Coordinates of N, CA and C in Angstrom, one line a residue:
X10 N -102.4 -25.8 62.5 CA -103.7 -26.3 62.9 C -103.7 -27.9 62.7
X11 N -102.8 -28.3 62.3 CA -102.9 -29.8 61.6 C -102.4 -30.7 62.8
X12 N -101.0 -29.7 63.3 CA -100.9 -30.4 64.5 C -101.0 -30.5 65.7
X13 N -102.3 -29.5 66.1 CA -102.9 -28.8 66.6 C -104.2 -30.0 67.1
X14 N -104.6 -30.6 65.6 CA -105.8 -32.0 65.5 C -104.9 -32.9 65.8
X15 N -103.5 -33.7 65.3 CA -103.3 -34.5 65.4 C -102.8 -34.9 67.2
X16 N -102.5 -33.9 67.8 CA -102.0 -34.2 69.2 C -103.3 -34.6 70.1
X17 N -104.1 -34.1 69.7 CA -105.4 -35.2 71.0 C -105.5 -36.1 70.4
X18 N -105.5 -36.5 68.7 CA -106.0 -38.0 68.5 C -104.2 -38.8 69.7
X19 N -103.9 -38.6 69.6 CA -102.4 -39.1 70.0 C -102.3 -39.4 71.9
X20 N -103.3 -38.7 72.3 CA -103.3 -38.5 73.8 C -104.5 -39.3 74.3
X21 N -105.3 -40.4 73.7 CA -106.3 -41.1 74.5 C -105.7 -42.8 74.7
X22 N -105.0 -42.4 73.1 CA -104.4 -44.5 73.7 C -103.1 -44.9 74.8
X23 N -102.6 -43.5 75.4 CA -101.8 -43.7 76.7 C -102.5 -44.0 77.1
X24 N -103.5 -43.5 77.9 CA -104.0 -43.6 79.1 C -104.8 -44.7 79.4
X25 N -105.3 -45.4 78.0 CA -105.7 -46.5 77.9 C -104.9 -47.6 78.2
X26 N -103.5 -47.5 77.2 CA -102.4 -48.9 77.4 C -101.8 -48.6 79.1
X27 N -101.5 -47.2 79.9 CA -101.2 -47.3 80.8 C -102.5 -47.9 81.9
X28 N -103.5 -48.0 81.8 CA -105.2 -48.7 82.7 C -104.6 -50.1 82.0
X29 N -104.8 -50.5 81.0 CA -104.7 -52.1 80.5 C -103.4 -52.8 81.4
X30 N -102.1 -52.0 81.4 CA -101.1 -52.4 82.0 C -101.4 -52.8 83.5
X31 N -101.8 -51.6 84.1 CA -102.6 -51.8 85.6 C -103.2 -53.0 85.8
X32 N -104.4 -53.1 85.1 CA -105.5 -53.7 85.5 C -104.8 -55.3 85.2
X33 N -103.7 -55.3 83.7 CA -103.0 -56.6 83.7 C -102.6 -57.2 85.0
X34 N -101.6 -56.4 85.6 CA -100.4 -56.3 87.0 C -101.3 -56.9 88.2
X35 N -102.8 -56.1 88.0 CA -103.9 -56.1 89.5 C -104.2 -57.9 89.2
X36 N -104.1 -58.2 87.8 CA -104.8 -59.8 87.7 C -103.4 -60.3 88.1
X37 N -102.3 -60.4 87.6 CA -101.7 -61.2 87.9 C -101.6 -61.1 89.6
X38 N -101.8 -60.5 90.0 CA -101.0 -60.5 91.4 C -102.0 -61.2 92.1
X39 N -103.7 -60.9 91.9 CA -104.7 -61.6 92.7 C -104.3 -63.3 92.5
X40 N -103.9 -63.5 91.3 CA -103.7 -64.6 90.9 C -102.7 -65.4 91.3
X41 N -101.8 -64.8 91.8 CA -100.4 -65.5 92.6 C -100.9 -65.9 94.1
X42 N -102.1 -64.8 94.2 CA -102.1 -64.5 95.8 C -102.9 -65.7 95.7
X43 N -104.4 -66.1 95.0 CA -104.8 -67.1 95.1 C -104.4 -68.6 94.7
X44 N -103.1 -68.7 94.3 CA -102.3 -69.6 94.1 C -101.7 -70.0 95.5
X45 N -101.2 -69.0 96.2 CA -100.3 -69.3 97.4 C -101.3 -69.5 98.9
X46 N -102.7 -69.0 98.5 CA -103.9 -69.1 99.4 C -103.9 -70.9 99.1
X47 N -104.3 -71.2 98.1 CA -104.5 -72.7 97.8 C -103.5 -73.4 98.4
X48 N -102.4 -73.0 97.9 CA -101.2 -74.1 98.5 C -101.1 -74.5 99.7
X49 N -101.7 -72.8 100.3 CA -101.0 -72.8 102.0 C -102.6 -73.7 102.7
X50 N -103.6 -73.3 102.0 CA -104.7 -74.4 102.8 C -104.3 -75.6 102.2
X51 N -103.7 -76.4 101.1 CA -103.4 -77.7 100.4 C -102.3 -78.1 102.2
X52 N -101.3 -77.4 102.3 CA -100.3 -77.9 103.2 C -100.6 -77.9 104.9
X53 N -101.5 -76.8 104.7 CA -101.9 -77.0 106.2 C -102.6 -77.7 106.8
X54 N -103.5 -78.5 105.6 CA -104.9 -79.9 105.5 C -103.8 -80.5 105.9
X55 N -103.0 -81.0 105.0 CA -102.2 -82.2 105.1 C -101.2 -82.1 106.4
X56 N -101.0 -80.9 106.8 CA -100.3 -81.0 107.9 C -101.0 -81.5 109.2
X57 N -102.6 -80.9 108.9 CA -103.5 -81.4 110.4 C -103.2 -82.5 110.3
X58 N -103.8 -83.3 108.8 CA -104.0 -84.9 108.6 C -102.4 -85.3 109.5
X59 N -101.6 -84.9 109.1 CA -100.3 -85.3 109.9 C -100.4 -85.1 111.3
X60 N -100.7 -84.4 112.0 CA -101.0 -84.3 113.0 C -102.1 -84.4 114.3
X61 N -103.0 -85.2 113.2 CA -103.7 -85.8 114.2 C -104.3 -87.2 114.8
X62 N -102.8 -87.7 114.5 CA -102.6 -88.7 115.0 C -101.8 -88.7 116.3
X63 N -101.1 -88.2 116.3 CA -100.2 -87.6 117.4 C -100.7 -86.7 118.3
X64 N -101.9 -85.9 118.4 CA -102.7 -85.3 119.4 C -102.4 -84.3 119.8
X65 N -101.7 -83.3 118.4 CA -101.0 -82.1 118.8 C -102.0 -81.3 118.0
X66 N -102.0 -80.1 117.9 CA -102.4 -78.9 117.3 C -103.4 -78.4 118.5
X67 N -103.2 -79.4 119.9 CA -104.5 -77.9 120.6 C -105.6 -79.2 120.7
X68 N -105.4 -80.4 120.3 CA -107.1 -80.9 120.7 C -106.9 -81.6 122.5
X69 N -108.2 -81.3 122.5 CA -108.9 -81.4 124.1 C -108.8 -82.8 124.4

């Protein structure tokens, strides 16, 4: 019976560190994504700015 009690205390903190690990992985990744979101509008500003002097990208 003893070890009968001790196996459910033993079975709630997986499931917890395996959710924590997830939900770590879900931040990092939003995080990269909104890193590479930033950059790519940072380079594509500066690309118009570069290019609109020269009268390319499509203006009328």
């Amino acid at each position: 019976m003893i070890e009968a009690m001790t196996t459910p205390s033993e079975v709630p903190p997986v499931p917890s560190a395996r959710a924590s690990g997830i939900w770590r992985m879900v931040l990092i990744v939003v995080s990269v994504q909104l890193v590479l979101i930033a950059a790519a509008s940072v380079f594509f500003t500066a690309m118009g700015f570069a290019n609109a002097g020269v009268g390319s990208c499509g203006g009328g």
